[in-house]
CSV table of C-alpha atoms and ligand atoms in Angstrom, one decimal:
chain,number,residue,atom,x,y,z
B,1,MET,CA,52.7,63.9,84.5
B,2,ALA,CA,56.2,63.3,83.3
B,3,ASP,CA,59.2,63.5,85.6
B,4,ILE,CA,61.6,66.1,84.2
B,5,ILE,CA,64.8,66.2,86.1
B,6,LEU,CA,67.6,68.7,85.7
B,7,GLY,CA,71.0,67.2,86.6
B,8,ILE,CA,73.9,69.4,87.7
B,9,GLU,CA,77.5,68.2,88.0
B,10,SER,CA,80.4,70.4,89.2
B,11,SER,CA,82.6,68.1,91.3
B,12,CYS,CA,85.9,68.8,89.5
B,13,ASP,CA,86.7,70.6,86.3
B,14,ASP,CA,83.7,70.0,84.2
B,15,THR,CA,80.5,72.1,84.5
B,16,SER,CA,77.7,70.0,83.2
B,17,ALA,CA,73.9,70.1,83.1
B,18,ALA,CA,71.5,67.5,81.7
B,19,VAL,CA,67.7,67.1,81.3
B,20,LEU,CA,66.0,63.8,81.7
B,21,ARG,CA,62.3,63.1,80.9
B,22,ASP,CA,61.0,59.9,82.5
B,23,GLY,CA,64.5,58.4,82.4
B,24,ALA,CA,65.2,59.4,78.8
B,25,LEU,CA,68.0,61.8,78.2
B,26,LEU,CA,67.0,65.0,76.3
B,27,SER,CA,70.2,66.9,76.6
B,28,ASN,CA,73.7,66.8,78.2
B,29,VAL,CA,75.9,69.9,78.0
B,30,ILE,CA,79.5,69.9,79.3
B,31,ALA,CA,81.8,72.8,79.6
B,32,SER,CA,85.3,71.5,80.1
B,33,GLN,CA,87.8,73.9,81.7
B,34,GLN,CA,90.9,74.5,79.6
B,35,VAL,CA,92.5,76.8,82.2
B,36,HIS,CA,94.2,73.9,84.1
B,37,LYS,CA,96.2,72.6,81.1
B,38,ASP,CA,99.3,74.7,81.8
B,39,PHE,CA,99.4,73.6,85.4
B,40,GLY,CA,99.6,69.8,84.9
B,41,GLY,CA,96.6,69.2,87.1
B,42,VAL,CA,93.3,70.8,88.3
B,43,VAL,CA,93.8,74.0,90.2
B,44,PRO,CA,90.9,74.0,92.7
B,45,GLU,CA,90.6,77.8,93.0
B,46,LEU,CA,90.5,78.2,89.2
B,47,ALA,CA,88.0,75.4,88.9
B,48,SER,CA,85.5,77.1,91.2
B,49,ARG,CA,85.8,80.4,89.3
B,50,ALA,CA,85.3,78.7,86.0
B,51,HIS,CA,82.2,76.8,87.4
B,52,GLU,CA,80.8,80.2,88.5
B,53,GLN,CA,81.2,81.6,85.0
B,54,ASN,CA,79.9,78.5,83.3
B,55,ILE,CA,76.9,77.3,85.4
B,56,VAL,CA,74.2,79.7,84.1
B,57,PRO,CA,75.1,79.3,80.4
B,58,VAL,CA,75.5,75.6,80.7
B,59,VAL,CA,72.1,75.1,82.4
B,60,SER,CA,70.4,77.4,79.9
B,61,GLU,CA,71.9,75.5,77.0
B,62,ALA,CA,70.8,72.1,78.5
B,63,LEU,CA,67.2,73.4,78.9
B,64,ARG,CA,67.2,74.9,75.4
B,65,LYS,CA,68.5,71.7,73.7
B,66,ALA,CA,65.9,69.7,75.6
B,67,GLY,CA,63.1,72.1,74.6
B,68,VAL,CA,62.2,72.4,78.3
B,69,LYS,CA,61.2,75.6,80.1
B,70,PRO,CA,62.4,76.0,83.7
B,71,GLU,CA,58.8,75.9,85.0
B,72,GLU,CA,58.4,72.4,83.5
B,73,LEU,CA,61.1,70.9,85.7
B,74,THR,CA,60.0,68.5,88.4
B,75,ALA,CA,63.2,68.3,90.4
B,76,ILE,CA,66.9,69.2,90.4
B,77,ALA,CA,69.5,66.5,91.0
B,78,PHE,CA,73.0,67.8,92.0
B,79,THR,CA,76.3,66.3,92.9
B,80,ARG,CA,76.9,66.7,96.7
B,81,GLY,CA,80.3,65.0,96.7
B,82,PRO,CA,82.9,63.7,96.6
B,83,GLY,CA,85.0,66.3,94.8
B,84,LEU,CA,86.6,69.7,95.2
B,85,LEU,CA,84.6,71.7,97.8
B,86,GLY,CA,84.7,75.0,96.0
B,87,SER,CA,83.5,73.4,92.8
B,88,LEU,CA,80.8,71.5,94.5
B,89,LEU,CA,79.6,74.6,96.3
B,90,VAL,CA,78.8,76.3,92.9
B,91,GLY,CA,76.6,73.4,91.8
B,92,THR,CA,74.9,73.0,95.2
B,93,SER,CA,74.2,76.7,95.6
B,94,PHE,CA,72.8,76.9,92.1
B,95,ALA,CA,70.6,73.9,92.7
B,96,LYS,CA,69.3,75.5,95.9
B,97,ALA,CA,68.5,78.8,94.3
B,98,LEU,CA,66.7,77.2,91.4
B,99,SER,CA,64.8,74.9,93.7
B,100,LEU,CA,63.6,77.8,95.8
B,101,SER,CA,62.7,80.0,92.8
B,102,LEU,CA,60.7,77.2,91.1
B,103,ASP,CA,59.5,75.6,94.3
B,104,ILE,CA,60.5,72.1,93.3
B,105,PRO,CA,62.5,69.5,95.3
B,106,MET,CA,66.2,68.9,95.1
B,107,VAL,CA,67.8,65.4,95.2
B,108,MET,CA,71.5,65.0,96.2
B,109,VAL,CA,73.6,62.5,94.3
B,110,ASN,CA,76.9,60.9,95.2
B,111,HIS,CA,79.2,61.5,92.2
B,112,LEU,CA,80.5,57.9,92.3
B,113,GLN,CA,76.9,56.6,92.2
B,114,GLY,CA,76.5,58.5,89.0
B,115,HIS,CA,79.5,56.7,87.4
B,116,ILE,CA,78.1,53.4,88.6
B,117,LEU,CA,74.7,54.1,87.0
B,118,ALA,CA,76.2,55.4,83.7
B,119,ASN,CA,75.0,52.2,82.0
B,120,PHE,CA,71.4,53.3,82.6
B,121,ILE,CA,71.7,56.5,80.6
B,122,ARG,CA,69.0,56.0,78.0
B,123,GLN,CA,69.0,58.4,75.0
B,124,ALA,CA,65.5,58.9,73.7
B,125,ASP,CA,66.2,57.5,70.3
B,126,LYS,CA,68.3,54.5,71.3
B,127,PRO,CA,67.4,51.5,73.5
B,128,VAL,CA,70.0,50.7,76.2
B,129,ASP,CA,71.2,47.3,77.4
B,130,GLU,CA,70.9,47.8,81.1
B,131,PRO,CA,72.6,45.5,83.6
B,132,SER,CA,70.4,43.4,85.9
B,133,PHE,CA,70.8,43.6,89.7
B,134,PRO,CA,72.9,42.5,91.4
B,135,TYR,CA,75.9,43.5,89.3
B,136,LEU,CA,79.5,44.3,90.0
B,137,CYS,CA,80.9,47.6,88.9
B,138,LEU,CA,84.6,48.3,88.5
B,139,LEU,CA,84.7,51.9,89.4
B,140,VAL,CA,87.9,53.5,88.1
B,141,SER,CA,88.6,57.2,88.1
B,142,GLY,CA,91.2,59.8,89.1
B,143,GLY,CA,90.1,59.6,92.7
B,144,ASN,CA,88.8,56.1,93.2
B,145,SER,CA,89.4,52.4,92.3
B,146,GLN,CA,86.7,50.2,93.8
B,147,ILE,CA,84.8,47.0,93.1
B,148,VAL,CA,81.2,47.7,94.1
B,149,LYS,CA,78.4,45.3,94.4
B,150,VAL,CA,75.2,47.1,93.2
B,151,THR,CA,72.1,45.4,94.6
B,152,SER,CA,69.7,48.1,93.4
B,153,PRO,CA,70.0,51.6,92.1
B,154,LEU,CA,70.4,52.9,95.6
B,155,GLU,CA,72.1,50.0,97.4
B,156,TYR,CA,75.8,49.6,97.2
B,157,GLU,CA,78.5,47.5,98.9
B,158,ILE,CA,82.2,48.3,98.4
B,159,LEU,CA,83.9,44.9,98.1
B,160,GLY,CA,87.4,46.2,97.6
B,161,GLN,CA,89.1,49.5,97.0
B,162,THR,CA,92.5,51.1,96.7
B,163,ILE,CA,94.5,51.5,99.9
B,164,ASP,CA,96.6,54.3,98.3
B,165,ASP,CA,96.5,55.9,94.8
B,166,ALA,CA,93.6,55.5,92.4
B,167,VAL,CA,94.4,53.9,89.1
B,168,GLY,CA,93.7,57.2,87.3
B,169,GLU,CA,96.3,58.8,89.5
B,170,ALA,CA,98.8,56.2,88.4
B,171,PHE,CA,98.1,57.0,84.8
B,172,ASP,CA,98.3,60.8,85.4
B,173,LYS,CA,101.4,60.7,87.7
B,174,CYS,CA,103.3,58.3,85.4
B,175,SER,CA,102.4,60.3,82.3
B,176,LYS,CA,103.8,63.4,84.1
B,177,MET,CA,106.9,61.5,85.0
B,178,LEU,CA,107.5,60.5,81.4
B,179,GLY,CA,106.9,64.0,80.3
B,180,LEU,CA,103.8,63.1,78.3
B,181,GLY,CA,101.4,65.6,79.7
B,182,TYR,CA,98.1,65.8,81.6
B,183,PRO,CA,95.6,64.1,81.9
B,184,GLY,CA,97.8,61.0,81.5
B,185,GLY,CA,95.1,58.4,80.8
B,186,PRO,CA,94.2,59.4,77.3
B,187,VAL,CA,97.8,60.0,76.2
B,188,ILE,CA,99.0,56.7,77.6
B,189,ASP,CA,96.0,55.0,76.0
B,190,ARG,CA,96.9,56.5,72.6
B,191,LEU,CA,100.6,55.7,72.7
B,192,ALA,CA,99.9,52.2,74.1
B,193,LYS,CA,98.0,51.3,70.9
B,194,LEU,CA,101.3,51.7,69.1
B,195,GLY,CA,103.5,49.7,71.4
B,196,ASN,CA,104.3,46.2,72.6
B,197,PRO,CA,102.5,45.4,75.9
B,198,ASP,CA,104.8,42.5,76.7
B,199,ARG,CA,108.1,44.2,76.2
B,200,PHE,CA,108.7,45.5,79.8
B,201,HIS,CA,107.5,44.0,83.1
B,202,PHE,CA,106.7,45.9,86.3
B,203,ALA,CA,106.2,44.5,89.7
B,204,LYS,CA,102.5,43.9,90.7
B,205,PRO,CA,101.4,44.6,94.3
B,206,ASN,CA,100.5,41.7,96.6
B,207,ILE,CA,97.5,43.1,98.5
B,208,PRO,CA,95.1,40.8,100.4
B,209,GLY,CA,91.4,40.4,99.6
B,210,LEU,CA,89.8,42.5,96.9
B,211,ASP,CA,91.7,45.7,97.7
B,212,TYR,CA,94.1,47.5,95.3
B,213,SER,CA,97.3,49.4,95.5
B,214,PHE,CA,98.7,51.6,92.7
B,215,SER,CA,101.5,53.5,94.4
B,216,GLY,CA,104.2,50.8,94.0
B,217,ILE,CA,103.9,50.6,90.2
B,218,LYS,CA,104.8,54.3,90.0
B,219,THR,CA,108.0,53.8,91.8
B,220,SER,CA,108.7,50.7,89.8
B,221,LEU,CA,108.4,52.6,86.6
B,222,LEU,CA,110.4,55.5,87.9
B,223,TYR,CA,113.4,53.4,88.9
B,224,PHE,CA,113.2,51.4,85.7
B,225,VAL,CA,113.3,54.5,83.5
B,226,ARG,CA,116.0,56.1,85.6
B,227,ASP,CA,118.3,53.1,85.3
B,228,GLU,CA,117.7,52.7,81.6
B,229,MET,CA,118.3,56.4,81.0
B,230,ALA,CA,121.6,56.2,82.8
B,231,LYS,CA,122.7,53.6,80.2
B,232,ASP,CA,121.0,55.3,77.2
B,233,PRO,CA,119.8,59.0,77.4
B,234,GLN,CA,117.5,58.4,74.4
B,235,PHE,CA,115.8,55.4,76.1
B,236,LEU,CA,112.6,57.2,76.9
B,237,GLU,CA,112.2,58.9,73.5
B,238,ASN,CA,112.9,55.6,71.7
B,239,ASN,CA,110.7,53.4,73.8
B,240,LYS,CA,107.7,55.6,74.7
B,241,GLU,CA,105.1,53.4,73.0
B,242,ASP,CA,106.4,50.1,74.4
B,243,LEU,CA,106.7,51.7,77.9
B,244,CYS,CA,103.1,53.0,77.8
B,245,ALA,CA,101.7,49.7,76.4
B,246,SER,CA,103.5,47.6,79.1
B,247,PHE,CA,102.6,50.0,81.9
B,248,GLN,CA,99.0,50.1,80.8
B,249,LYS,CA,98.8,46.3,80.5
B,250,THR,CA,100.2,46.0,84.1
B,251,LEU,CA,97.5,48.3,85.4
B,252,ILE,CA,94.8,46.4,83.6
B,253,ASP,CA,96.2,43.1,84.8
B,254,ILE,CA,96.0,44.4,88.4
B,255,LEU,CA,92.4,45.6,87.9
B,256,MET,CA,91.2,42.5,86.3
B,257,GLN,CA,92.8,40.0,88.7
B,258,LYS,CA,90.7,41.3,91.6
B,259,LEU,CA,87.6,41.8,89.5
B,260,ILE,CA,87.8,38.1,88.4
B,261,ARG,CA,88.2,37.1,92.0
B,262,ALA,CA,85.2,39.3,93.1
B,263,ALA,CA,83.0,37.7,90.4
B,264,LYS,CA,84.0,34.2,91.5
B,265,GLU,CA,83.4,35.0,95.2
B,266,THR,CA,80.0,36.6,94.7
B,267,ARG,CA,79.0,34.4,91.7
B,268,ILE,CA,77.8,37.5,90.0
B,269,ARG,CA,78.2,37.5,86.2
B,270,GLU,CA,76.8,40.9,85.3
B,271,ILE,CA,79.8,43.1,85.2
B,272,THR,CA,80.1,46.8,84.4
B,273,ILE,CA,82.8,49.5,84.5
B,274,GLY,CA,82.5,53.2,85.2
B,275,GLY,CA,84.6,56.3,85.8
B,276,GLY,CA,87.1,58.2,83.8
B,277,VAL,CA,89.5,55.2,83.4
B,278,SER,CA,86.6,53.2,81.9
B,279,ALA,CA,87.3,55.2,78.7
B,280,ASN,CA,90.6,53.2,78.4
B,281,SER,CA,90.5,51.2,75.2
B,282,GLY,CA,92.7,48.4,76.6
B,283,LEU,CA,90.5,48.0,79.7
B,284,ARG,CA,87.4,48.0,77.6
B,285,GLU,CA,88.8,45.3,75.3
B,286,ARG,CA,90.0,43.2,78.1
B,287,LEU,CA,86.7,43.3,80.0
B,288,VAL,CA,84.8,42.1,76.9
B,289,ALA,CA,87.4,39.4,76.3
B,290,GLU,CA,87.3,38.2,79.9
B,291,GLY,CA,83.6,38.3,79.8
B,292,LYS,CA,83.4,36.0,76.8
B,293,LYS,CA,85.9,33.6,78.4
B,294,ARG,CA,84.1,33.5,81.7
B,295,GLY,CA,80.5,33.7,80.7
B,296,TRP,CA,79.9,37.1,82.1
B,297,LYS,CA,77.5,39.6,80.6
B,298,THR,CA,79.6,42.8,80.3
B,299,TYR,CA,78.4,46.4,79.9
B,300,LEU,CA,80.5,49.3,78.8
B,301,PRO,CA,79.3,52.8,79.3
B,302,GLU,CA,79.2,54.9,76.2
B,303,PHE,CA,82.5,56.6,75.7
B,304,LYS,CA,81.0,60.1,76.2
B,305,PHE,CA,79.5,59.1,79.5
B,306,THR,CA,82.8,57.7,81.0
B,307,THR,CA,84.1,61.1,82.1
B,308,ASP,CA,82.2,63.6,84.3
B,309,ASN,CA,78.8,64.5,83.0
B,310,ALA,CA,75.4,65.5,84.4
B,311,ALA,CA,73.5,62.9,82.5
B,312,MET,CA,74.6,60.3,85.0
B,313,ILE,CA,73.8,62.6,87.9
B,314,ALA,CA,70.3,63.1,86.5
B,315,VAL,CA,69.8,59.4,86.1
B,316,ALA,CA,71.0,58.6,89.7
B,317,GLY,CA,68.9,61.6,90.9
B,318,TRP,CA,65.8,60.2,89.1
B,319,PHE,CA,66.1,56.9,90.9
B,320,ARG,CA,66.3,58.7,94.3
B,321,TYR,CA,63.6,61.2,93.3
B,322,LYS,CA,61.2,58.3,92.9
B,323,THR,CA,61.7,57.2,96.5
B,324,GLY,CA,60.8,60.7,97.7
B,325,ASP,CA,64.2,61.2,99.4
B,326,PHE,CA,64.6,65.0,98.9
B,327,ALA,CA,67.5,67.1,100.1
B,328,PRO,CA,66.9,69.8,102.7
B,329,LEU,CA,67.8,73.4,101.9
B,330,ASP,CA,70.6,73.4,104.5
B,331,VAL,CA,72.4,70.6,102.8
B,332,ALA,CA,76.2,71.2,102.4
B,333,PRO,CA,78.5,69.7,99.8
B,334,VAL,CA,81.2,67.3,101.1
B,335,SER,CA,84.6,66.7,99.6
B,336,ARG,CA,84.8,63.1,100.8
B,337,MET,CA,82.2,60.4,101.1
B,338,ALA,CA,83.4,57.2,102.7
B,339,ASP,CA,80.3,55.3,101.8
B,340,TYR,CA,77.4,55.5,99.4
W,1,LIG,O1,86.0,60.1,86.5
W,1,LIG,P1,86.9,61.2,86.0
W,1,LIG,O2,86.6,62.0,84.8
W,1,LIG,O3,87.2,62.2,87.2
W,1,LIG,C1,87.3,61.8,88.5
W,1,LIG,O4,88.4,61.4,88.9
W,1,LIG,O5,86.2,61.9,89.2
W,1,LIG,O6,88.4,60.5,85.8
W,1,LIG,C2,89.5,61.2,85.5
W,1,LIG,C3,90.6,60.2,85.3
W,1,LIG,C4,92.0,60.8,85.0
W,1,LIG,O7,92.9,60.2,85.9
W,1,LIG,C5,92.3,60.4,83.6
W,1,LIG,O8,93.6,60.3,83.3
W,1,LIG,C6,91.5,59.1,83.4
W,1,LIG,O9,90.3,59.3,84.1
W,1,LIG,N1,91.3,58.8,82.0
W,1,LIG,C7,91.8,57.7,81.4
W,1,LIG,C8,91.4,57.7,80.1
W,1,LIG,N2,90.6,58.8,79.9
W,1,LIG,C9,90.5,59.5,81.1
W,1,LIG,N3,92.6,56.7,81.9
W,1,LIG,C10,93.0,55.8,81.0
W,1,LIG,N4,92.6,55.8,79.7
W,1,LIG,C11,91.8,56.7,79.2
W,1,LIG,N5,91.5,56.7,77.9
């Protein structure tokens, strides 16, 4: 009998449901919440309410698109954390209710594990080039920046991580500072394509080992822009593209420097990226270029699977489902997960 997994993702501001049959994706529906746009960031209370409104229609649509009836489901995979607690509660409670009513098991998934396994999302009509184990994943999102050694679908070791801000936060905060809007990553990415990445230089952190730091670069950009604006009030307006290109290049340099070191130290040549920032065109190009230069085999998640989605939760859940590691009905979501 086929394994038909329903994946549910509700960790932040996207309500998503996906259906997977024996590892092949049948549907992936995402309802993104527009209600946060005016606030310059996600408002947790509004996010929970929007999830509550979206969850039933999103799951129904995912089942309809997949051509699967609820009674045909084998298991439900849901995001347990990390994320916003109120948002996670909606997905978790929905998973419990459905699991009870259909009498099928639930599997809990670490959201970050989903991003790490995004390269395993196989669409029924397309073969996928899957990384071989062990591989390194540069996991870069709004809440995390980590280099993870992935030994098997369920075994992870964090080799390095940010000691302060995540790289996505650096994109978002600096975009806000420059008056470019939220979320910052896509805006900076777009403007960076039009600018000169070597025009301005920002100080890079000097952090030991494989850890990262992204809080200093924010300050560096802030002081630089403030000083230039004092000399020329039009500076920002006239140099937006070059500022974005140079700032983005600095972030990518910081990310790549440690990733190259991790690859050397572990002698692992299978390299992937995941998380929202893995949508960044500059980072994607650089990873491929470094891979060619260094003899790595590199894997980029499909653009649509870089941001939050339930397809990656269903895939991660399927791997866990196969081990028989089911979640108890008293499981509670968690906003933070220090480990995998
Ligand atoms: O993984 P994600 O969707 O949510 C979590 O943080 O879990 O990541 C969101 C982050 C935001 O910081 C956003 O600015 C960033 O991903 N992002 C990008 C791009 N698209 C999204 N950063 C750089 N370039 C992009 N094209």
